[in-house]
Amino acid sequence: MLNDTAKGVYVIAVTPFTESGAIDTSSIDRMVDFYVGCGVTGITVLGMMGEAPKLTHGESVALTRQVVIRSKLPVVVGASAPGFASMAELTKAVMDVGAAGVMIAPAPTLKTDDQIVTYYANAAEAIDRDVPFVIQDYPLSTGVVMAPSVIRCIIQDNPSCVMLKHEDWPGLDKVTAMRRFTTEGTMRHISILCGNGGLFLPQEVERGADGAMTGYAFPEMLVELVYLIQSGDRSTAHDLFDRHLPLLRYEQQPGIGLAVRKYVLKRRGVIASDAQRKPAGKLSPESIAEIEWMLGRLSRESERTRDLSRAFHVA
Amino acid sequence: MLNDTAKGVYVIAVTPFTESGAIDTSSIDRMVDFYVGCGVTGITVLGMMGEAPKLTHGESVALTRQVVIRSKLPVVVGASAPGFASMAELTKAVMDVGAAGVMIAPAPTLKTDDQIVTYYANAAEAIDRDVPFVIQDYPLSTGVVMAPSVIRCIIQDNPSCVMLKHEDWPGLDKVTAMRRFTTEGTMRHISILCGNGGLFLPQEVERGADGAMTGYAFPEMLVELVYLIQSGDRSTAHDLFDRHLPLLRYEQQPGIGLAVRKYVLKRRGVIASDAQRKPAGKLSPESIAEIEWMLGRLSRESERTRDLSRAFHVA
Amino acid sequence: MLNDTAKGVYVIAVTPFTESGAIDTSSIDRMVDFYVGCGVTGITVLGMMGEAPKLTHGESVALTRQVVIRSKLPVVVGASAPGFASMAELTKAVMDVGAAGVMIAPAPTLKTDDQIVTYYANAAEAIDRDVPFVIQDYPLSTGVVMAPSVIRCIIQDNPSCVMLKHEDWPGLDKVTAMRRFTTEGTMRHISILCGNGGLFLPQEVERGADGAMTGYAFPEMLVELVYLIQSGDRSTAHDLFDRHLPLLRYEQQPGIGLAVRKYVLKRRGVIASDAQRKPAGKLSPESIAEIEWMLGRLSRESERTRDLSRAFHVA
Amino acid sequence: MLNDTAKGVYVIAVTPFTESGAIDTSSIDRMVDFYVGCGVTGITVLGMMGEAPKLTHGESVALTRQVVIRSKLPVVVGASAPGFASMAELTKAVMDVGAAGVMIAPAPTLKTDDQIVTYYANAAEAIDRDVPFVIQDYPLSTGVVMAPSVIRCIIQDNPSCVMLKHEDWPGLDKVTAMRRFTTEGTMRHISILCGNGGLFLPQEVERGADGAMTGYAFPEMLVELVYLIQSGDRSTAHDLFDRHLPLLRYEQQPGIGLAVRKYVLKRRGVIASDAQRKPAGKLSPESIAEIEWMLGRLSRESERTRDLSRAFHVA
């Protein structure tokens, strides 16, 4: 079961499909092996970048089961839903097949501080107060802005809340504020993993985050980066991050980011196809050429610096 | 199967719960009988006012089945969903138990004209092109504004689109514009039923709408009103409508409208409890007193005018 | 100077233009005389329905000056602006020509409770803490939802805040909540006037509001209604309101409401033209016919009930 | 006068204030000299990052005049406003003091394609059809998404539209689409300069954009980058860009980006103070330390690569 000591990288898994749109179970196994080989400490399925709304209930549960069994790692499942009924239904089903916890973003209709706090109280009750959950704080997508004091309320009100997936933007001072609450004794400790495609990961970990929950197509970089920062090797960490930043930024574009990510994972041999179910962002020939240019530069850079060159080999 | 000749009143059914939050199947039967007795021509379940997101998949299908069997009327099912997978899954299940068609609102993330048109093409394909569907045009709730020309595109592109649930606001000129498209020969005929709580129903029918799809707690008034307007008895129609307008306006308030509606239906003996599942708008004592005041005035008015006095008897 | 004892009706004035788009100063005088004759206790200019963004700074000040001089009543000026510089600039100018105070809506970008409270603190400072101001609470237009506790914070933090223009929707329980704060001793007394086109005015006054701040084209009805409710003559008040509700509801439509209002004011001889500067909602022939139908019914009803028949005579 | 041949870098100027909040005219001169020394081809004042809403009308005009006189370069003025009256008023005033054109973003309330096209037709008329204008396409800030075909409509309808400030996100394929319209002969040529903080500038210029309109605190890098790409020296261009990307990304954060930019400009001796008028994003000590870390790395990298080392010297 997920708890507040989680750290490292919980990679946001893509959902591999065949060209005809079926779930590609052999790519799932290969992908899980790849993630495990990268050194991730957990896997998150059915996130926004996991095409969750395009999967039926049955597919969602089957995918979770396969990832749980194959990875032997804690698996977090995105359970955000327009209503508590389907949220509870999915949560029960995935916990039954071995998930470690679920992740819940605030409903886009929420406005006031109090509405947000009430929403999480209702959600925690709906999914059952024994199920560990993660707050997903992603205003760019949900439109809901949660002040640090509101997140603290949610955490204090709900013992089953064990983690914050931080992806507010800008958000570095929010990480600092949340950690300060705990230092000051006004909030219990929770795990903080960061999303936002990893765009601010070095600073986030330096501010006290425990790691990342994102799905950049080179998860081994994320793993290494978190390790280096936490080991105090700041310059090496930033060197590593800065080499990846051009591609990472490119992958973080709303709308086509997932297409970029799946393309690179396919190029690296992790998944058989980069097909998405509809609605799907598509890569133009120009975009593909740009990605290839960045992969080429990344590969040469990694070669040149001699560190990690094997890990970053493309395809 | 739903088709473009639908008219009259497709009442938006509430979902009756017991005080403990279970689905109240005996209230469903009583409610269906009541609606049929009011003269409705169809029933819409799992609309926004039907608490759809609070029902599990199984409950949704069971509710639909019960209403289909009991009413022997065409039943439209709200199938709007964050993704096409659950939309298709629910559609298949409810069509299998006898639904006449489904209703689909645009996803709140849609922005441009072209995105909207593409969305409906994808949705029509996802639910299967044999399934009749209704466009729900409700910008106040979805935030998506569809120009008349965009709705025409959707209708022309998708033969399985047979109805527009019109509830844009303001929207009277939109009804006129849609009817003009057909008169001019640039769009095939479709059924237009109007929502928005009925707030503009007399004018909407006068502009060419075929009736109403809304759930005001006195559906017999909606039925009678549509009949009177279509019979040319305009003054009587407006007299009738104006008597109900204070309560109808009160019921149409976002957030607590459903609480008002369920309260009145309970008071009229239609459902056993006005309980809602969470999240639920609640009536304050002051609100209840205001509703009672309006019911009293409505009852006396109906008595005084001697028309329809039996129909409008409360409880 | 505006203070917390304001009551009755502060009518939202339209801005009369000639057919060529110039400000029609003789219509302004006639309109002011009309409003005064209706018994209003104050006038609000440059509100959302006053086409404020279509006036230059110079025109805004000149309009305010003319209304102040002609009416001899307290004049509130809408001063909402994208930045504090223009808000302060306009406020200084209109206070110099005799305005009684200004009205400020929250910037549409505000999200959290704390952001809203900070915004009003900054605004109060920017316009000068000697200038009385009104909070405009209109989420349907601004997208900003202010919980009662947030409004209380603004009031307690800013002594120059003297009034709440209440037009949340639904909002009746908000009026009750605000009044309860004062009864309980947790908030000082302020004036509450209600907007929302008057759609819930009887209930709002019954809940403790001091009156209306809206611009329905029959302001004498609003004046009479507030008086009747406050005199305890509830049935007469509701009879009066209900006769007007069909038209009032029609005028309250977003987008074309102002066109309806100006049309009726022109029909009643109050303003010479119903022209609007761009962007302008336009009345279709069908809409005009509907308004005329409602005016005819209203006129006959008023005749029939013999009360107020002169006041409601149309043109 | 601005025309469709504009290229290079139109730097988005900050507005320098003294610590007490007055406009700092000597910093304006120094800043203009700095920008000119960086090789920019134009200057944009009163953009979103120019704190336009915090300036009075008089200050806005005075600032424009000073920048026009000092720079001898074409000066574009942000003229977006909630209404056409103030847009026209500001435009006339700044054109009178020598501005080259104005920039207009769509009003945040616009929804349908047709509404957007109509808005620009009205705006072009309001500011006078002789005044060259720039479309600012920045959905992340305005919430308005303009399809390429809609932008084409605006351009074809309004001869005075000479430039697109492109900052949609993702937007690379939009640049390609706009250029393709011209190649195919369905749209006249316009200038395309890109914003978004420069986050995708290399790719944007490779896709056919004419340069940048953004205000990154190292404008000499933007100038050099555009030159290198247009000269075909792609690798050098990307090397240069990638060195700056960590800081550039940091500066592009919504909310505190301007604080970062002003801090760096102050550190480089360009402006005397990084003060902002309210509302102002503030840098925490942690943020300042992060910026200094990145400046240190940037400085060492520039030293190491020996290129441009003087230009990138900090303070």
XYZ file of C-alpha atoms in Angstrom, chain B residues 27-246:
220
model
C -40.325 5.337 -6.591
C -39.015 4.842 -10.115
C -42.153 2.940 -11.055
C -44.397 5.492 -9.409
C -42.507 8.318 -11.097
C -42.750 6.684 -14.503
C -46.472 6.191 -14.048
C -46.787 9.818 -13.028
C -44.871 11.021 -16.080
C -46.950 8.840 -18.378
C -50.067 10.177 -16.706
C -48.887 13.709 -17.403
C -48.917 12.931 -21.103
C -45.221 12.994 -21.839
C -44.167 11.481 -25.159
C -40.757 10.304 -24.021
C -38.456 10.114 -21.020
C -34.814 11.115 -20.717
C -32.792 9.436 -17.998
C -29.255 10.095 -16.774
C -29.339 13.734 -17.795
C -27.410 16.353 -15.831
C -30.416 16.608 -13.526
C -30.607 12.831 -13.306
C -27.461 12.633 -11.175
C -25.828 10.439 -13.791
C -22.251 10.781 -12.505
C -23.388 9.433 -9.150
C -24.555 6.109 -10.585
C -22.387 3.134 -11.295
C -22.465 1.590 -14.719
C -24.651 -1.221 -13.458
C -27.087 1.141 -11.788
C -27.314 3.243 -14.936
C -28.243 0.274 -17.050
C -30.706 -1.095 -14.514
C -32.434 2.266 -14.210
C -32.735 2.538 -17.965
C -34.160 -0.959 -18.250
C -36.772 -0.297 -15.596
C -37.907 2.952 -17.179
C -38.050 1.389 -20.643
C -40.165 -1.515 -19.465
C -42.478 0.465 -17.248
C -43.082 3.435 -19.539
C -43.361 1.775 -22.953
C -42.214 5.169 -24.246
C -39.041 6.091 -26.107
C -36.261 6.528 -23.536
C -33.265 8.732 -24.255
C -30.174 8.177 -22.135
C -27.559 10.804 -21.285
C -24.232 9.359 -22.420
C -21.891 12.328 -22.170
C -18.576 11.160 -20.774
C -14.996 12.333 -20.499
C -13.925 9.714 -23.024
C -15.370 7.768 -25.890
C -14.716 4.425 -24.222
C -17.204 4.866 -21.420
C -19.582 6.689 -23.756
C -19.571 3.704 -26.110
C -19.743 1.190 -23.296
C -22.783 2.806 -21.700
C -24.467 3.342 -25.053
C -24.146 -0.279 -26.031
C -25.492 -1.423 -22.686
C -28.526 0.860 -22.660
C -29.404 0.237 -26.294
C -29.340 -3.468 -25.461
C -31.989 -2.939 -22.803
C -34.232 -0.968 -25.098
C -33.216 2.685 -25.052
C -34.346 4.701 -28.063
C -31.171 6.761 -28.355
C -28.549 8.677 -26.423
C -27.785 12.321 -25.716
C -24.274 13.735 -25.992
C -23.014 17.124 -24.816
C -19.726 18.481 -26.154
C -16.659 17.915 -23.950
C -15.927 21.085 -21.943
C -12.399 21.273 -23.362
C -13.567 21.931 -26.929
C -12.808 25.374 -28.293
C -12.863 25.916 -32.049
C -15.685 25.190 -34.484
C -13.632 22.482 -36.092
C -12.830 20.771 -32.805
C -16.541 20.557 -32.032
C -17.434 19.083 -35.414
C -14.626 16.535 -35.117
C -15.724 15.609 -31.625
C -19.222 14.689 -32.756
C -17.891 12.735 -35.740
C -15.721 10.727 -33.359
C -18.562 10.284 -30.902
C -20.996 9.106 -33.574
C -18.436 6.578 -34.713
C -17.642 5.478 -31.178
C -21.230 4.758 -30.197
C -21.911 3.093 -33.556
C -23.495 4.897 -36.466
C -26.741 2.957 -36.028
C -27.505 4.561 -32.689
C -29.688 7.688 -32.895
C -28.249 10.553 -30.909
C -29.234 13.949 -29.603
C -26.903 16.970 -29.508
C -27.155 18.654 -26.145
C -26.380 22.335 -26.658
C -26.008 23.703 -23.150
C -23.212 26.305 -22.976
C -24.111 27.514 -19.493
C -23.025 24.110 -18.214
C -20.390 22.978 -20.713
C -18.812 26.313 -21.590
C -18.885 25.259 -25.248
C -20.695 27.604 -27.626
C -21.871 26.044 -30.886
C -22.818 28.441 -33.668
C -25.891 27.409 -35.702
C -23.607 26.671 -38.650
C -21.587 24.290 -36.492
C -24.683 22.407 -35.396
C -25.707 22.186 -39.026
C -22.318 20.663 -39.868
C -22.772 18.032 -37.189
C -26.249 17.199 -38.437
C -25.196 17.014 -42.071
C -22.104 14.929 -41.287
C -23.876 12.423 -39.076
C -27.103 10.782 -40.283
C -27.580 9.240 -36.848
C -28.059 12.683 -35.316
C -31.834 13.071 -35.092
C -32.462 15.732 -32.475
C -31.137 18.943 -30.996
C -31.711 19.501 -27.326
C -31.623 23.246 -27.420
C -30.648 25.034 -24.256
C -28.361 27.786 -25.344
C -29.033 31.029 -23.563
C -30.103 33.284 -25.128
C -31.284 30.900 -27.736
C -34.547 31.943 -29.325
C -32.886 33.239 -32.464
C -30.934 29.994 -32.617
C -34.166 28.005 -32.869
C -35.239 30.333 -35.650
C -31.878 29.997 -37.402
C -31.968 26.197 -37.277
C -35.483 26.065 -38.688
C -34.520 28.545 -41.403
C -31.667 26.267 -42.511
C -34.221 23.560 -43.219
C -36.648 25.919 -44.937
C -33.822 27.190 -47.112
C -32.810 23.645 -47.938
C -29.338 23.759 -46.417
C -30.054 21.280 -43.634
C -32.251 18.255 -43.258
C -35.085 18.357 -40.751
C -34.395 17.328 -37.195
C -36.408 17.342 -34.019
C -35.761 20.261 -31.674
C -36.717 19.899 -28.029
C -35.845 22.623 -25.560
C -34.329 22.530 -22.108
C -33.134 25.380 -19.928
C -35.712 24.348 -17.345
C -38.472 25.529 -19.663
C -37.723 29.176 -18.955
C -38.427 30.221 -22.550
C -40.637 27.356 -23.657
C -43.611 29.332 -25.054
C -41.360 31.387 -27.292
C -39.275 28.377 -28.262
C -42.293 26.451 -29.500
C -43.567 29.540 -31.272
C -40.195 29.729 -33.017
C -40.577 26.212 -34.315
C -39.314 23.901 -31.618
C -41.159 20.583 -31.374
C -41.484 20.651 -27.634
C -39.547 20.363 -24.430
C -36.930 18.149 -22.891
C -36.798 19.313 -19.340
C -37.865 18.145 -15.932
C -39.943 20.846 -14.281
C -41.860 19.269 -11.429
C -45.201 19.940 -13.133
C -44.627 18.137 -16.426
C -48.363 18.234 -17.166
C -47.991 21.996 -17.552
C -45.238 21.514 -20.135
C -47.389 19.019 -22.028
C -50.398 21.298 -21.969
C -48.357 24.334 -22.936
C -46.831 22.698 -25.987
C -50.283 21.524 -27.024
C -51.866 24.945 -26.583
C -49.177 26.765 -28.526
C -49.261 24.252 -31.327
C -53.077 24.520 -31.387
C -52.782 28.274 -31.780
C -54.298 29.101 -28.419
C -51.562 31.508 -27.554
C -53.206 33.531 -24.798
C -54.294 30.496 -22.834
C -50.841 29.047 -23.239
C -49.134 32.131 -21.878
C -51.656 32.440 -19.045
C -50.812 28.895 -18.055
C -47.061 29.414 -18.360
C -47.050 32.710 -16.494
C -48.798 31.139 -13.516
C -45.968 28.627 -13.265
C -43.118 30.956 -14.070
C -42.292 31.990 -10.476
